[in-house]
Short mmCIF file of C-alpha atoms in Angstrom, two decimals:
data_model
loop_
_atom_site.label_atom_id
_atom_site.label_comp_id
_atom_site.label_asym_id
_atom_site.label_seq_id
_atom_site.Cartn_x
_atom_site.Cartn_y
_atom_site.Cartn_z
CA UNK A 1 0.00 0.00 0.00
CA UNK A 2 1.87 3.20 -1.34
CA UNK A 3 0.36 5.92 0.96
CA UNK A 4 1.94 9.17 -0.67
CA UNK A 5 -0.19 9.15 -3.48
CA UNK A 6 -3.09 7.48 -2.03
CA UNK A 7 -6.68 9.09 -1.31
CA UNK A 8 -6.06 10.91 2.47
CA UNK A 9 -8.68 10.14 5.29
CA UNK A 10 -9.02 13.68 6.45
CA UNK A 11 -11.39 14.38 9.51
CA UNK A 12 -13.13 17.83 8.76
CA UNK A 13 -15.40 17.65 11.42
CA UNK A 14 -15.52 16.08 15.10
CA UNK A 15 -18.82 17.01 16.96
CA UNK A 16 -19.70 14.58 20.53
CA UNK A 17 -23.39 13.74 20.87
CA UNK A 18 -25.26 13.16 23.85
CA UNK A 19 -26.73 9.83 22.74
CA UNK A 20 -25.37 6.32 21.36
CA UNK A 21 -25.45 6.24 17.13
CA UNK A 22 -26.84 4.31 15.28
CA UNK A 23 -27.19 5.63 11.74
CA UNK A 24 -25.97 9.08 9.77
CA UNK A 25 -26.78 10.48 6.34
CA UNK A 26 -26.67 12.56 4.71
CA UNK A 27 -30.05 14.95 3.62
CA UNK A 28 -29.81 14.85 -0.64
CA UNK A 29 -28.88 18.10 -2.21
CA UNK A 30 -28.53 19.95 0.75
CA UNK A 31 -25.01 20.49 2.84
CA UNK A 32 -27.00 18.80 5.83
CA UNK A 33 -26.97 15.79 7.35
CA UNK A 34 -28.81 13.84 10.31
CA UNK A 35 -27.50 11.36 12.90
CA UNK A 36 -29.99 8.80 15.01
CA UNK A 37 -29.70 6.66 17.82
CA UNK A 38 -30.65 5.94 21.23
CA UNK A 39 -30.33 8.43 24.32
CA UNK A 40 -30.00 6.95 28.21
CA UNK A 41 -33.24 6.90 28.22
CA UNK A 42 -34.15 4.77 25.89
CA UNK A 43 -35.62 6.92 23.59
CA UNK A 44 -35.09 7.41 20.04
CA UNK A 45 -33.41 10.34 18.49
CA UNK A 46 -32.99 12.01 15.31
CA UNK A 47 -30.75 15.48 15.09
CA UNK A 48 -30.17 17.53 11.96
CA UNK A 49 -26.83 18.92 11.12
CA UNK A 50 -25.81 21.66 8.77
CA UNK A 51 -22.29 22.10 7.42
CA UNK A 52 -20.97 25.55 8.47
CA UNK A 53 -17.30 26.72 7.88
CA UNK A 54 -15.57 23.97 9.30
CA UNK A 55 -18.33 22.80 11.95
CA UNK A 56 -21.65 21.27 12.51
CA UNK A 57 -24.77 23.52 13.23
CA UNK A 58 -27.73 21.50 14.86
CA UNK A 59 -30.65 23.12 13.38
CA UNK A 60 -33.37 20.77 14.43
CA UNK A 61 -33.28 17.95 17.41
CA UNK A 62 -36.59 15.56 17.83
CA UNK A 63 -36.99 13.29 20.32
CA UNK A 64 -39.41 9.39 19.82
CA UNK A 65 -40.47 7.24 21.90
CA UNK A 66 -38.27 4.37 21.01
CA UNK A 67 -34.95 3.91 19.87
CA UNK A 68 -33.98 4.32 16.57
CA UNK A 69 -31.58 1.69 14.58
CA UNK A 70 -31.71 2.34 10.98
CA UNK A 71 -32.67 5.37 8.20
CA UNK A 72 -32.81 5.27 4.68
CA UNK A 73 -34.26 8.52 1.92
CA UNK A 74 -34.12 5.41 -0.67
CA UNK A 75 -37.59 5.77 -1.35
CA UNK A 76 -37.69 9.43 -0.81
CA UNK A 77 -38.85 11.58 -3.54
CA UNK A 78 -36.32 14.38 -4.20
CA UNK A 79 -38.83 17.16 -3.75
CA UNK A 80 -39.92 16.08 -0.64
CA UNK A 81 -36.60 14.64 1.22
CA UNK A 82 -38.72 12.10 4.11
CA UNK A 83 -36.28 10.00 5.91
CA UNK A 84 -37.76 6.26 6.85
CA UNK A 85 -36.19 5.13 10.15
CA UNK A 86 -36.84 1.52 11.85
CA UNK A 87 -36.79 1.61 15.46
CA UNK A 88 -36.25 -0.68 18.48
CA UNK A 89 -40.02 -1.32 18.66
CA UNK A 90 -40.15 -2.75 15.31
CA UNK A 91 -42.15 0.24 13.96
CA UNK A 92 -41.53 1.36 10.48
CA UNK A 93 -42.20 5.30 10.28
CA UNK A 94 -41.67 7.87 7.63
CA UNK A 95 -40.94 11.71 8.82
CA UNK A 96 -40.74 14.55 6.96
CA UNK A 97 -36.98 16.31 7.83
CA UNK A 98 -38.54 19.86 7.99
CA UNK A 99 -41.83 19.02 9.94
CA UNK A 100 -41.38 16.34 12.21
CA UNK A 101 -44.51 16.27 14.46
CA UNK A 102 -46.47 13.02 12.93
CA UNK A 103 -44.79 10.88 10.43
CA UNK A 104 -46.00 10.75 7.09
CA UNK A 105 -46.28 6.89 7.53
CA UNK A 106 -46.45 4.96 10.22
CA UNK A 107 -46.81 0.96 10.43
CA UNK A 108 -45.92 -1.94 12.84
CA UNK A 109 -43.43 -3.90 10.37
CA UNK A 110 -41.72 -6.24 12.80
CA UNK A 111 -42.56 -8.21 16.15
CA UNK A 112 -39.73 -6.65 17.43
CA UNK A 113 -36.38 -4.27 17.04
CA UNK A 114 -35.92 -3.26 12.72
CA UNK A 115 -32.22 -4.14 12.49
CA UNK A 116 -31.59 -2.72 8.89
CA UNK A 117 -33.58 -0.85 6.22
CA UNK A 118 -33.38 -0.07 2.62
CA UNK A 119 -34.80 2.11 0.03
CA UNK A 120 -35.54 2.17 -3.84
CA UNK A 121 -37.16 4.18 -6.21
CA UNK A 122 -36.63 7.73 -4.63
CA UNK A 123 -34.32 10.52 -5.09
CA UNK A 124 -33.99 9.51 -8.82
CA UNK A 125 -32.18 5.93 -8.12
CA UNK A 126 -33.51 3.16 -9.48
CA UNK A 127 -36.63 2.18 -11.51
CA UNK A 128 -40.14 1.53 -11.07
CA UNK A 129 -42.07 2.03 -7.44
CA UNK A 130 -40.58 3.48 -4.44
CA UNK A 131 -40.09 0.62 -1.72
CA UNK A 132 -38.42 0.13 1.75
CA UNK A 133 -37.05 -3.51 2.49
CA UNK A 134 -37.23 -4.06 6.85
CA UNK A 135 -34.84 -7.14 8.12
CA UNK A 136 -35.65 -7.73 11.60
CA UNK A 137 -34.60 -9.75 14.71
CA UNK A 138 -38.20 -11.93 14.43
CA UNK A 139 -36.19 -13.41 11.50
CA UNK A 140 -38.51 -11.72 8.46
CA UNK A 141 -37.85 -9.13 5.36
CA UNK A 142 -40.69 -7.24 4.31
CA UNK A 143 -41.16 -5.33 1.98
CA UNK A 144 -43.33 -2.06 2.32
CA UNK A 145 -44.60 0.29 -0.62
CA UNK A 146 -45.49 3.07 1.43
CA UNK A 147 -48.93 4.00 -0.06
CA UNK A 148 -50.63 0.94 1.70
CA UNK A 149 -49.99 -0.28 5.28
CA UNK A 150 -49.97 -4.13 4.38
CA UNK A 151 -46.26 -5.42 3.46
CA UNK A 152 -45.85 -6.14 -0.12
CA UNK A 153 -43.86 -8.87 0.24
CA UNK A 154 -43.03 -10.94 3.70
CA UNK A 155 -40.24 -13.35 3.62
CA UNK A 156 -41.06 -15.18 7.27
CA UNK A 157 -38.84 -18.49 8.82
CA UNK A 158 -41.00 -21.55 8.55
CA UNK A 159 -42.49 -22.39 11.25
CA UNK A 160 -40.77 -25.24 13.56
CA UNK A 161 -37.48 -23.62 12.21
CA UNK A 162 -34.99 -21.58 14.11
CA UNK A 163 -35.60 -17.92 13.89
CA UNK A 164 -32.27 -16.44 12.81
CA UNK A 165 -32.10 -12.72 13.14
CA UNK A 166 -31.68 -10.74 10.12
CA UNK A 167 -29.01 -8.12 10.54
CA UNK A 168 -28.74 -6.78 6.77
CA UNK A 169 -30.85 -6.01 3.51
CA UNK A 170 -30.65 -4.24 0.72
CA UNK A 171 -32.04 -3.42 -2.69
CA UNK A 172 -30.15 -4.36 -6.04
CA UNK A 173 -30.78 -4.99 -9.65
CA UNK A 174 -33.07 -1.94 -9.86
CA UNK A 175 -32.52 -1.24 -13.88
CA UNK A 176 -35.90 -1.47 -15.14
CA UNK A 177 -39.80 -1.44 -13.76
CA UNK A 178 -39.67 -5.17 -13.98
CA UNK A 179 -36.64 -5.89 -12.23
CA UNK A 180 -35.76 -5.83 -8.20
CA UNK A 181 -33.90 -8.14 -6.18
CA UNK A 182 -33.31 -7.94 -2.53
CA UNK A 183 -30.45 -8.61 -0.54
CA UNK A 184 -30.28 -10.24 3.06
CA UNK A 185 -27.78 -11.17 5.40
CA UNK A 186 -28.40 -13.31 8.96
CA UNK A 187 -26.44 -13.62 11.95
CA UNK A 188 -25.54 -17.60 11.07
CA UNK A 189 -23.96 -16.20 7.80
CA UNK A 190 -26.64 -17.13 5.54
CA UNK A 191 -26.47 -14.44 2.61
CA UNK A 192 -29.81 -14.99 0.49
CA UNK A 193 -30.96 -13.34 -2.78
CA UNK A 194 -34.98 -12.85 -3.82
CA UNK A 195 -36.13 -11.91 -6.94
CA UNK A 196 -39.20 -9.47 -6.57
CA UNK A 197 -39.55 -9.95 -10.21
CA UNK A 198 -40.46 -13.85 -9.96
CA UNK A 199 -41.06 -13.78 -6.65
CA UNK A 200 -38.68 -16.68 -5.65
CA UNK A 201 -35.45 -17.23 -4.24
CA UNK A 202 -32.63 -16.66 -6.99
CA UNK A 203 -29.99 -17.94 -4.34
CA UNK A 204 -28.48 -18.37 -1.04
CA UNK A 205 -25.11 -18.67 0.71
CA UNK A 206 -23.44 -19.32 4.16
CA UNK A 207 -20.03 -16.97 4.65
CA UNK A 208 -19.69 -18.60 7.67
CA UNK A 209 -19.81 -15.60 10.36
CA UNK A 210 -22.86 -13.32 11.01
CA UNK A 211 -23.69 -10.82 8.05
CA UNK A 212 -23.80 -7.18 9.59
CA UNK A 213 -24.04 -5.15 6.03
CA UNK A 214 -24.25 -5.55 2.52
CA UNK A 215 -24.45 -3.73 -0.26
CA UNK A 216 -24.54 -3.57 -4.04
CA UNK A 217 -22.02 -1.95 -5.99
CA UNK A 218 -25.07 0.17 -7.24
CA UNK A 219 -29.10 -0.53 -7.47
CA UNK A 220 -30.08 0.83 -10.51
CA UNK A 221 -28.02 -1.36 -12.84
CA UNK A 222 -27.95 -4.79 -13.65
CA UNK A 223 -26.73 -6.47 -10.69
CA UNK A 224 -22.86 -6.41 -10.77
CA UNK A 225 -20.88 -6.58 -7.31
CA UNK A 226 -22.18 -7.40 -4.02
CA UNK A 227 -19.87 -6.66 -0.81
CA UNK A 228 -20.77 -8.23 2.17
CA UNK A 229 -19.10 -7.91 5.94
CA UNK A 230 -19.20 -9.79 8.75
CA UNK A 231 -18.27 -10.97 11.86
CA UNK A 232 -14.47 -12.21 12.22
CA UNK A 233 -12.90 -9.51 10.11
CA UNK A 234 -14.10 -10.43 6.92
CA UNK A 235 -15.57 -8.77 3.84
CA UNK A 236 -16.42 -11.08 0.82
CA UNK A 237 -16.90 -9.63 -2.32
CA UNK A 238 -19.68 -11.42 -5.10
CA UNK A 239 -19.22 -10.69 -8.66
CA UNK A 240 -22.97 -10.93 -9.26
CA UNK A 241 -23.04 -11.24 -13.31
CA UNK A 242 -22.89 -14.92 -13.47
CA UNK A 243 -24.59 -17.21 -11.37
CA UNK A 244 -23.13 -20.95 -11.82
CA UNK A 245 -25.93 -23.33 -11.01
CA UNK A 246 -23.77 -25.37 -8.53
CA UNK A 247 -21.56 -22.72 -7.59
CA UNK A 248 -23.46 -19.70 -7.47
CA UNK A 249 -21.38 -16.46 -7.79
CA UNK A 250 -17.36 -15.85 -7.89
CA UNK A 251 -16.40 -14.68 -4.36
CA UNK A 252 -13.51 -12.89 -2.99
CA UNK A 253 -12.52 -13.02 0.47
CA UNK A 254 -10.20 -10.48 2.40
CA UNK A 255 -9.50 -9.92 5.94
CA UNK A 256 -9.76 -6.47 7.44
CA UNK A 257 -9.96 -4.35 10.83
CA UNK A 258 -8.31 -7.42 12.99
CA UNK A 259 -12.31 -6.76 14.16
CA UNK A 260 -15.57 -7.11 13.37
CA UNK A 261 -16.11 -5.25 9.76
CA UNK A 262 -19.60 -3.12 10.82
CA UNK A 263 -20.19 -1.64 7.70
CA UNK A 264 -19.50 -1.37 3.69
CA UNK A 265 -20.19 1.70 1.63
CA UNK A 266 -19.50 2.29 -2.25
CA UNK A 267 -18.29 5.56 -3.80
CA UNK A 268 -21.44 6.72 -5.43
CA UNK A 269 -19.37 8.22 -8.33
CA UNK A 270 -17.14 5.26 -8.66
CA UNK A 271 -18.91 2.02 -8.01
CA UNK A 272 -15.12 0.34 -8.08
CA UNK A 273 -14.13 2.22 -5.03
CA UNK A 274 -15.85 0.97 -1.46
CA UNK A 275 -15.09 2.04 2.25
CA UNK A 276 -15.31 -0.39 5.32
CA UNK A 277 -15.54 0.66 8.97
CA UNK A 278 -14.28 -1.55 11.84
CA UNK A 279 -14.93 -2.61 15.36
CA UNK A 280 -11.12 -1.51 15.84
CA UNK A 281 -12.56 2.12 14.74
CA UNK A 282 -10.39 1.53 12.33
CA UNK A 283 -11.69 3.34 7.97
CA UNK A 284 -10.44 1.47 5.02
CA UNK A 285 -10.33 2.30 1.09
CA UNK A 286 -10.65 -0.08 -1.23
CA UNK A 287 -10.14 -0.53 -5.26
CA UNK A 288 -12.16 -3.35 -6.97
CA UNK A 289 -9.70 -4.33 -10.24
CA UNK A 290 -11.64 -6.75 -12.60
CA UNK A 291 -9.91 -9.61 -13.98
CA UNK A 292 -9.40 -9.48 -17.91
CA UNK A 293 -12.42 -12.17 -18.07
CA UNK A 294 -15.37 -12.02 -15.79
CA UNK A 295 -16.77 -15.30 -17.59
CA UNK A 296 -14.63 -19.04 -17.51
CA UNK A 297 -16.38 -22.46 -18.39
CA UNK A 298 -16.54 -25.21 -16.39
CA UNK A 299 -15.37 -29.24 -17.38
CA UNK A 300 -19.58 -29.22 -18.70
CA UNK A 301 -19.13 -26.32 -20.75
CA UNK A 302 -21.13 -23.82 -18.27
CA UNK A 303 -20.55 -20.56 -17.98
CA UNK A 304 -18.92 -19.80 -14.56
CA UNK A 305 -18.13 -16.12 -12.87
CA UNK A 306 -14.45 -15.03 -12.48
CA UNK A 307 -13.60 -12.52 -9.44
CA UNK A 308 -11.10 -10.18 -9.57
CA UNK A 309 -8.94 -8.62 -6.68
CA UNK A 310 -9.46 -5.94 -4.46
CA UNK A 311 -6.44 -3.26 -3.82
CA UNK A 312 -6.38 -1.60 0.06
CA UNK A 313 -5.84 2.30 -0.75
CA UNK A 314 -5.43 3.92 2.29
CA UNK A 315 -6.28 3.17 6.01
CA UNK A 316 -6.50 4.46 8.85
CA UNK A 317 -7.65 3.92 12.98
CA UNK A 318 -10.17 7.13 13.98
CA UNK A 319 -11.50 5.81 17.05
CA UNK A 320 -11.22 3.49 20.15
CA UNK A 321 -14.82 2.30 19.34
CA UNK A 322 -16.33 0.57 16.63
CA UNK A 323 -17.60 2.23 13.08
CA UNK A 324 -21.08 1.34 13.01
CA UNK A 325 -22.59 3.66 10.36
CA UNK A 326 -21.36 5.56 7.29
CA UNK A 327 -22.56 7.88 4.44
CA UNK A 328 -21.00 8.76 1.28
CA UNK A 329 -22.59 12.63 0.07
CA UNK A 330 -24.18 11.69 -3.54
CA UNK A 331 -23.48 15.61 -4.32
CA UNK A 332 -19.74 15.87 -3.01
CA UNK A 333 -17.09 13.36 -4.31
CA UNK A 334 -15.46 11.88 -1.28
CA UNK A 335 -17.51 13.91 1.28
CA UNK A 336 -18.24 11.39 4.49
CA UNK A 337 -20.30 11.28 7.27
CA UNK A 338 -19.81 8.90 10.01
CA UNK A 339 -21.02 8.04 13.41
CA UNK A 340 -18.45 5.85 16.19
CA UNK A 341 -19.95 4.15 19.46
CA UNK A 342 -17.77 6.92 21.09
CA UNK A 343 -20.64 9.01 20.58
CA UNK A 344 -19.17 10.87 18.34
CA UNK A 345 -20.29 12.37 14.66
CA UNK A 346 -17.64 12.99 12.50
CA UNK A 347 -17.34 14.16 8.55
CA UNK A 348 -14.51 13.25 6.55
CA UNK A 349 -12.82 14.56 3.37
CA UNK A 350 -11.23 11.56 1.73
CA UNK A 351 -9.15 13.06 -1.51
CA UNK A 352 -7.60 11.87 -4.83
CA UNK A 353 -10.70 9.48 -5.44
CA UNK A 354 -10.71 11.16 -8.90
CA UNK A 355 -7.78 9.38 -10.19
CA UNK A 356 -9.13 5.92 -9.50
#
């Protein structure tokens, strides 16, 4: 790893909050962001930032009554900018960032604590409906199209069968109206894929240690690369063009953090170039280089997927606590938000990401 010419991790920003989080994003077209959690109370909070010559203006604070876990504007229309959060009561709710008295939608989507959340179809990514994929601890993914209050799709354990919780989802293969596929991840290290499209199960996986993110490379093209993270200080990386009947998909497998890896987050303006956060509080860049064939045959003369090899940029340790959330700015190349079990909010500048 040659470090002199490498992207720098700059921190811009450092602001301490008063309350364990969760989740940070940033608000789309706008130089604000928000940051959720839980306070010592136990009860859920969402604050609004604004960026303001080198420092963080809170310009809104709202306090629920349950703690929040997760936030996505996925499904947000640009125009309007609604946030959907998934709290520890398993309630699915949709607030408006500017009015924040009753949420715009409001539905009881899990038995129990919404570990991870999605979104599709708003703020001009991806095709077709807007939708907001729930994975909770009761062991389902639902799918919610926030016009009705019934899910639109509910992927439940069958019954007499362990519940495993599910940690992770997320929305891929978004390039038409037709075409949707969801991503989950479970804390056995199963790693399954649904088609929305055909409404079955296109495949599923075991990476061995609990799944705590995933994501695709992007969601509004034909599915591509799929990064997933786990416990153990792993990240495995899926090249998601050809599925091998007996195989599945090419995988890649790297060790990071010396932790566990908490969360994975693609360059929005370079789907090659994805960030990890660690339980060591540790940042790390990554380059995805293809091989010079994606496609090989096997001894029958099927096609079977080829993975190429991922390149460690730059890395470095920001905290004493664990990275559990991060946010690439879809406006600002290389603009970061990110929130540390320190209780602390911080937005980085990482550089050079141009010249990769």
């Amino acid at each position: 790893m040659d470090t002199t010419s490498a992207p720098q991790l700059i921190e811009h920003v450092h602001k301490s909050l008063t309350f364990t989080p969760y989740d940070t994003l940033w608000i789309p077209c706008s130089a604000r962001l928000v940051a959720m959690g839980i306070t010592p109370k136990s009860k859920g909070i969402l604050q609004v930032f604004e960026m303001n010559r080198g420092d963080l203006n809170l310009v809104a604070e709202y306090e629920k009554p349950n703690g929040i876990k997760c936030g996505t504007f996925g499904a947000s229309p640009l125009e309007d900018r609604s946030i959907a959060v998934g709290d520890y009561a398993g309630v699915l709710n949709i607030w408006d960032v500017e009015r924040n008295d009753l949420p715009i939608y409001s539905v009881q989507a899990h038995t129990t604590i919404i570990n991870a959340i999605d979104g599709v179809g708003g703020v001009d990514v991806g095709y077709g409906a807007p939708e907001i994929v729930t994975g909770g601890r009761d062991g389902c993914v639902r799918v919610w199209d926030p016009r009705v209050q019934e899910p639109v799709l509910s992927l439940e354990p069958e019954e007499g069968q362990q519940v495993r919780d599910c940690w992770a989802v997320a929305f891929g293969d978004c390039h038409s109206d037709e075409d949707r596929c969801i991503a989950a991840g479970y804390d056995n290290g199963d790693v399954k894929l649904f088609d929305l499209r055909t409404n079955s199960l296109r495949w599923e996986g075991n990476v061995n240690n609990g799944v705590t993110c995933l994501e695709f490379d992007r969601k509004d093209v034909e599915m591509n690369k799929l990064v997933v993270t786990t416990l153990e200080s792993r990240i495995r990386l899926f090249d998601m063009r050809t599925q091998h009947a007996e195989e599945g998909f090419a995988c890649l497998a790297e060790k990071a953090h010396k932790a566990t890896v908490w969360i994975s987050r693609h360059l929005p303006q370079n789907r090659d170039i994805f960030l990890t956060g660690g339980g060591n509080g540790g940042l790390n860049v990554y380059k995805y280089h293809y091989p010079k064939s994606r496609v090989s045959t096997d001894k029958n003369n099927a096609p079977i997927g080829v993975v190429g090899s991922v390149e460690l940029l730059n890395s470095r340790v920001i905290s004493t606590q664990p990275v559990v959330a991060a946010n690439w700015s879809p406006d600002r190349e290389g603009l970061l938000t990110l929130v540390c079990l320190d209780q602390t909010l911080r937005v980085f500048i990482v550089t050079k990401l141009h010249k990769y």
